[in-house]
Coordinates of C-alpha atoms in Angstrom, one line a residue:
X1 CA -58.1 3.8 -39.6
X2 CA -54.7 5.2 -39.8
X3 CA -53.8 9.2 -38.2
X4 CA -53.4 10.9 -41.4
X5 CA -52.8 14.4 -41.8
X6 CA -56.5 14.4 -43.6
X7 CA -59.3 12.3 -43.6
X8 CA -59.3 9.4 -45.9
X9 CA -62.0 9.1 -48.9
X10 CA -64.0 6.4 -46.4
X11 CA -63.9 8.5 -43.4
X12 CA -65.1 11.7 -45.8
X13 CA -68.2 9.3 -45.9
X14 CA -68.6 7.9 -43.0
X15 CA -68.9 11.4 -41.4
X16 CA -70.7 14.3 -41.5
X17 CA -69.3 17.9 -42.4
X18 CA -69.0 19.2 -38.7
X19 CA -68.1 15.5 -37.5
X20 CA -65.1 15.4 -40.3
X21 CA -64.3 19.0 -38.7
X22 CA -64.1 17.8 -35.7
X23 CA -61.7 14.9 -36.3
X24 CA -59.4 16.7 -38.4
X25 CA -59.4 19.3 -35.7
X26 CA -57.9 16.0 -33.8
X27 CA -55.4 15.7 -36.1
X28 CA -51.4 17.1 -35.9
X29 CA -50.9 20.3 -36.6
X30 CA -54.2 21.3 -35.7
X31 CA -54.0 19.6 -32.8
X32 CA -50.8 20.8 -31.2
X33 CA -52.3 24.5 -31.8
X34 CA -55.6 24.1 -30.1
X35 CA -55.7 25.4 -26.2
X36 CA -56.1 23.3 -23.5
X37 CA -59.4 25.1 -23.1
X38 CA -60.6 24.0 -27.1
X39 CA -59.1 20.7 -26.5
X40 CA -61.5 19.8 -23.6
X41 CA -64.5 21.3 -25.6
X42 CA -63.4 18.9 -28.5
X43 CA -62.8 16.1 -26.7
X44 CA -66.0 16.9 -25.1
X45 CA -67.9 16.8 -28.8
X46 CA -66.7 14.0 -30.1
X47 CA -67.2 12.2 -26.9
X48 CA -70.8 12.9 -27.3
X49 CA -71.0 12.2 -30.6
X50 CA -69.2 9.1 -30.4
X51 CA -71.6 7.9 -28.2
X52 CA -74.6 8.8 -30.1
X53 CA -73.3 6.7 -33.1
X54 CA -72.3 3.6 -31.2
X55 CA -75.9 3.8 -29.5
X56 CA -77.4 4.0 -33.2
X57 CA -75.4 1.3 -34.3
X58 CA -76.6 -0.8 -31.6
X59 CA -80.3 -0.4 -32.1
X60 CA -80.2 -0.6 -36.2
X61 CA -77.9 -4.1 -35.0
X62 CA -80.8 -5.0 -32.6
X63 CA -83.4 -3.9 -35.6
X64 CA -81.6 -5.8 -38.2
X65 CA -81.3 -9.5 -36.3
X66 CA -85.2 -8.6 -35.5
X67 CA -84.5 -7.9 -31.8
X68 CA -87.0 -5.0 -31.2
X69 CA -89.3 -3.5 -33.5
X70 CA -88.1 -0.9 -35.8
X71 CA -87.9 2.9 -34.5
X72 CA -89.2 3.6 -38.0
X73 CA -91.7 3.1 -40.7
X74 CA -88.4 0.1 -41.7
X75 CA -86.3 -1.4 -39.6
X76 CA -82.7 -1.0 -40.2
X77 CA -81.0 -3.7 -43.0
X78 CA -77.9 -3.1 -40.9
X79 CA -75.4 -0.6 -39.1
X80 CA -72.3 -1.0 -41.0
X81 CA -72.1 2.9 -42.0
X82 CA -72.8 3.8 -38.2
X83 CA -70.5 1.2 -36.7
X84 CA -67.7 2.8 -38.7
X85 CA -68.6 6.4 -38.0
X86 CA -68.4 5.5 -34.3
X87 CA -65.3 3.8 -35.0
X88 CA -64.0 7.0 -37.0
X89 CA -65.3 9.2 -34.4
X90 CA -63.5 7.1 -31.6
X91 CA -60.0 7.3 -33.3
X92 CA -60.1 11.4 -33.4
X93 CA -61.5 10.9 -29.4
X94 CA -58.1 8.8 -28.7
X95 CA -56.0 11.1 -30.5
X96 CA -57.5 14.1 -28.6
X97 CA -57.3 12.7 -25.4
X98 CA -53.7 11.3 -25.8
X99 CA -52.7 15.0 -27.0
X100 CA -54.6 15.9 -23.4
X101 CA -52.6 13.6 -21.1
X102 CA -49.3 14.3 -23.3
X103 CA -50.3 18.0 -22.3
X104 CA -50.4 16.2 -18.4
X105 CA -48.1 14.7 -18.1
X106 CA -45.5 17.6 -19.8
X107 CA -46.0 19.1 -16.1
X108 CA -47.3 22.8 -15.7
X109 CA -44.7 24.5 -17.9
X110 CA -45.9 22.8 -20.9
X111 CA -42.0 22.6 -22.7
X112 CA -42.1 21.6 -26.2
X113 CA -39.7 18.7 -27.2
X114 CA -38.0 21.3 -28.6
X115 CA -37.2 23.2 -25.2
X116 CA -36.5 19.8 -23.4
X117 CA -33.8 18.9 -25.8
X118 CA -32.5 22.3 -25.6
X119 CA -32.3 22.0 -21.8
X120 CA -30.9 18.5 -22.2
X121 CA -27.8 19.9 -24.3
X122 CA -27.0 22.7 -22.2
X123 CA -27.3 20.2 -18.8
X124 CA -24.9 17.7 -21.1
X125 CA -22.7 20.8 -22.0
X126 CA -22.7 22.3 -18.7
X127 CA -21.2 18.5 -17.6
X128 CA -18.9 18.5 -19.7
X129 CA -16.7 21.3 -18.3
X130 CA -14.0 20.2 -16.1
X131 CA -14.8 21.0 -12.4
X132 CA -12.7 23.2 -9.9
X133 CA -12.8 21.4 -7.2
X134 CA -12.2 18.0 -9.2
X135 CA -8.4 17.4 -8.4
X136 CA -6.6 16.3 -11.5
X137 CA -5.1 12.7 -10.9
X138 CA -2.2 13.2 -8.3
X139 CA -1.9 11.9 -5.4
X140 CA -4.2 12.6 -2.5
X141 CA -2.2 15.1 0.8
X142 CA -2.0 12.7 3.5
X143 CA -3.7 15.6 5.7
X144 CA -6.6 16.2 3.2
X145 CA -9.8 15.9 5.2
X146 CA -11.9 14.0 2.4
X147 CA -9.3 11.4 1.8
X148 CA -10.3 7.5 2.1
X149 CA -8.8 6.3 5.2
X150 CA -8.0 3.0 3.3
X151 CA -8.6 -0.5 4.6
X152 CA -7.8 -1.0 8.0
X153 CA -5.4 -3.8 9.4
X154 CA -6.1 -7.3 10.0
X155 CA -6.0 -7.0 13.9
X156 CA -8.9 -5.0 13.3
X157 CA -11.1 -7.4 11.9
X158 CA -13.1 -10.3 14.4
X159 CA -12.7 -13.3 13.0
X160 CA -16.3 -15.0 12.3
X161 CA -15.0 -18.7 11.2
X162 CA -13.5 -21.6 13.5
X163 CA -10.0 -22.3 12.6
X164 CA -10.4 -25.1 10.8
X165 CA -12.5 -23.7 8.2
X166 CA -16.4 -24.4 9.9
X167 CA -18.6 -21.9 10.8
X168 CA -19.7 -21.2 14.2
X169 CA -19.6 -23.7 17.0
X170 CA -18.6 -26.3 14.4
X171 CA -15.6 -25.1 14.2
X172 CA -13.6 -28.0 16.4
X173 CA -15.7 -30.9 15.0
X174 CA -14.6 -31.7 11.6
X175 CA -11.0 -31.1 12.8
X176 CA -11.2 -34.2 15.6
X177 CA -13.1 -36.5 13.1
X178 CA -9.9 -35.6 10.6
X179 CA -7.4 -36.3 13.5
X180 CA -8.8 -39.5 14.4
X181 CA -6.5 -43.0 14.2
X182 CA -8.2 -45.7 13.0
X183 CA -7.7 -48.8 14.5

């Protein structure tokens, strides 16, 4: 089952005439064009018939392995056909509700991809464009108010490490085992 733009020869018979309408109704362009308020009824159909088939399916399945006794005058000799219209009918349900959540998660303006790359290339252009206030390389006035103060001297800094190298209250140990005479 692959998202044509129309329904293949095996779906054509798997399906009935308002069924095959619906699910090429889920189909793009069709689908873009639909409102949000014909999308939800759609989705809303083929939900219900989707359901309906996979139900069938299950009983002719149960009928067929001898399971329960046959709704009619024969039980079923299998549910192939109804397995793949549910199946059929469960792809254009997917494709409906991904064009709903797309529709979601586009936020309340709903921009096309065409809009958002617009805005994208006049937020790009708009970047672009050399700033005023961007100073243009030289060097910053010693009195300018947002200039870096730079690093400050080493008198400034506390020194964390013992002289001889160890940290803490370490510090003197290693030195005396180093100064040590052996005898």
């Amino acid at each position: 089952m692959t998202d044509h733009m129309t329904a293949t020869p095996e779906e054509q018979r798997a399906l009935s005439q308002e069924e095959l309408g619906f699910a090429n109704q889920s189909r793009q362009p069709a689908l873009g064009q639909l409102s949000d308020k014909d999308l939800s009824d759609l989705i809303g159909l083929l939900r219900v018939r989707r359901n309906r088939a996979r139900d069938i399916a299950a009983r002719q399945g149960r009928e067929a392995r001898g399971k329960v006794s046959p709704s009619g005058k024969t039980s079923a000799g299998g549910n192939e056909g109804t397995r793949s219209k549910a199946e059929y009918l469960t792809a254009a349900l997917d494709r409906a509700t991904e064009e709903r959540d797309r529709r979601d998660a586009g936020g309340s303006d709903g921009a096309s991809q065409t809009e958002l790359a617009e805005k994208a290339m006049q937020l790009k252009a708009e970047a672009d464009r050399t700033n005023p206030m961007v100073e243009d390389g030289g060097a910053i006035h010693p009195n300018d108010p947002d200039a870096d103060p730079g690093k400050g001297g080493m008198g400034q800094t506390e020194r964390t490490t013992a002289p001889s190298g160890a940290l803490d209250h370490a510090g003197e140990l290693p030195a005396r085992e180093r100064s040590r005479t052996r005898t």
